[in-house]
């Protein structure tokens, strides 16, 4: 008779168990926020005992930071793929907008931990998010500078503005519950962004 059939817990490989615990923690954090979540709830959602949970993560904060890093890495991969997908800057802007929309559309609701965290005043959390924002704005600044006469600082400011536009509009789109197709929505935002950026060389 197998352990599972005998009612005993199944011993999973360490990495598989870690993924299971992170998935359960994600559900609890999204539902309750960091401050409202409890390790008891996370263990229950993962169908493990608290000692098993503590074997992998010393506490709630470590769980949260691991999830935040996972989501920031995913968004970074989406955006890197978009920026490297073409040498046409117009299409780069288009794909960047789509990347943000794709990220918020994921079932994991990872965007809530990145953009709507109740730990934004925490120094370590804010530092990681700021590091991501700075790195991405710098990448976009390079793209903008290629098509304009703007300085790096000015281009970086526009990069921040583009990222903010993408984040806010994508999160609003999610609230429309599918009333507007994701491609149509990201296309609208891309057209607004590109019309603004593409005018800079003509106006200077």
PDB file of N, CA, C and O in Angstrom, residues 10 16-17 23 69-71 103 164 176:
ATOM      1  N   UNK A  10       2.671  12.594   1.452  1.00  0.00           N
ATOM      2  CA  UNK A  10       3.636  12.217   0.426  1.00  0.00           C
ATOM      3  C   UNK A  10       4.863  13.122   0.542  1.00  0.00           C
ATOM      4  O   UNK A  10       4.746  14.343   0.641  1.00  0.00           O
ATOM      5  N   UNK A  16      10.069  20.699  -5.602  1.00  0.00           N
ATOM      6  CA  UNK A  16       8.632  20.563  -5.849  1.00  0.00           C
ATOM      7  C   UNK A  16       7.841  21.026  -4.629  1.00  0.00           C
ATOM      8  O   UNK A  16       6.809  21.686  -4.756  1.00  0.00           O
ATOM      9  N   UNK A  17       8.317  20.658  -3.447  1.00  0.00           N
ATOM     10  CA  UNK A  17       7.660  21.102  -2.218  1.00  0.00           C
ATOM     11  C   UNK A  17       7.719  22.618  -2.103  1.00  0.00           C
ATOM     12  O   UNK A  17       6.739  23.266  -1.723  1.00  0.00           O
ATOM     13  N   UNK A  23       3.109  28.477  -4.042  1.00  0.00           N
ATOM     14  CA  UNK A  23       1.796  28.596  -4.666  1.00  0.00           C
ATOM     15  C   UNK A  23       0.711  28.838  -3.622  1.00  0.00           C
ATOM     16  O   UNK A  23      -0.176  29.683  -3.800  1.00  0.00           O
ATOM     17  N   UNK A  69      10.365  38.227  -5.681  1.00  0.00           N
ATOM     18  CA  UNK A  69      11.489  38.028  -6.603  1.00  0.00           C
ATOM     19  C   UNK A  69      11.056  37.230  -7.829  1.00  0.00           C
ATOM     20  O   UNK A  69      11.455  37.539  -8.960  1.00  0.00           O
ATOM     21  N   UNK A  70      10.235  36.196  -7.621  1.00  0.00           N
ATOM     22  CA  UNK A  70       9.748  35.392  -8.743  1.00  0.00           C
ATOM     23  C   UNK A  70       8.964  36.252  -9.730  1.00  0.00           C
ATOM     24  O   UNK A  70       9.156  36.158 -10.951  1.00  0.00           O
ATOM     25  N   UNK A  71       8.083  37.098  -9.202  1.00  0.00           N
ATOM     26  CA  UNK A  71       7.243  37.916 -10.079  1.00  0.00           C
ATOM     27  C   UNK A  71       8.052  39.003 -10.788  1.00  0.00           C
ATOM     28  O   UNK A  71       7.813  39.283 -11.966  1.00  0.00           O
ATOM     29  N   UNK A 103       1.540  40.388 -18.378  1.00  0.00           N
ATOM     30  CA  UNK A 103       1.918  40.123 -16.994  1.00  0.00           C
ATOM     31  C   UNK A 103       0.717  40.238 -16.060  1.00  0.00           C
ATOM     32  O   UNK A 103       0.492  39.366 -15.217  1.00  0.00           O
ATOM     33  N   UNK A 164       5.004  53.734 -16.153  1.00  0.00           N
ATOM     34  CA  UNK A 164       3.841  54.073 -15.335  1.00  0.00           C
ATOM     35  C   UNK A 164       2.556  53.993 -16.127  1.00  0.00           C
ATOM     36  O   UNK A 164       1.538  53.483 -15.642  1.00  0.00           O
ATOM     37  N   UNK A 176     -11.823  45.558 -16.177  1.00  0.00           N
ATOM     38  CA  UNK A 176     -12.949  45.577 -17.123  1.00  0.00           C
ATOM     39  C   UNK A 176     -13.490  44.188 -17.409  1.00  0.00           C
ATOM     40  O   UNK A 176     -14.455  44.029 -18.155  1.00  0.00           O
TER      41      UNK A 176
END
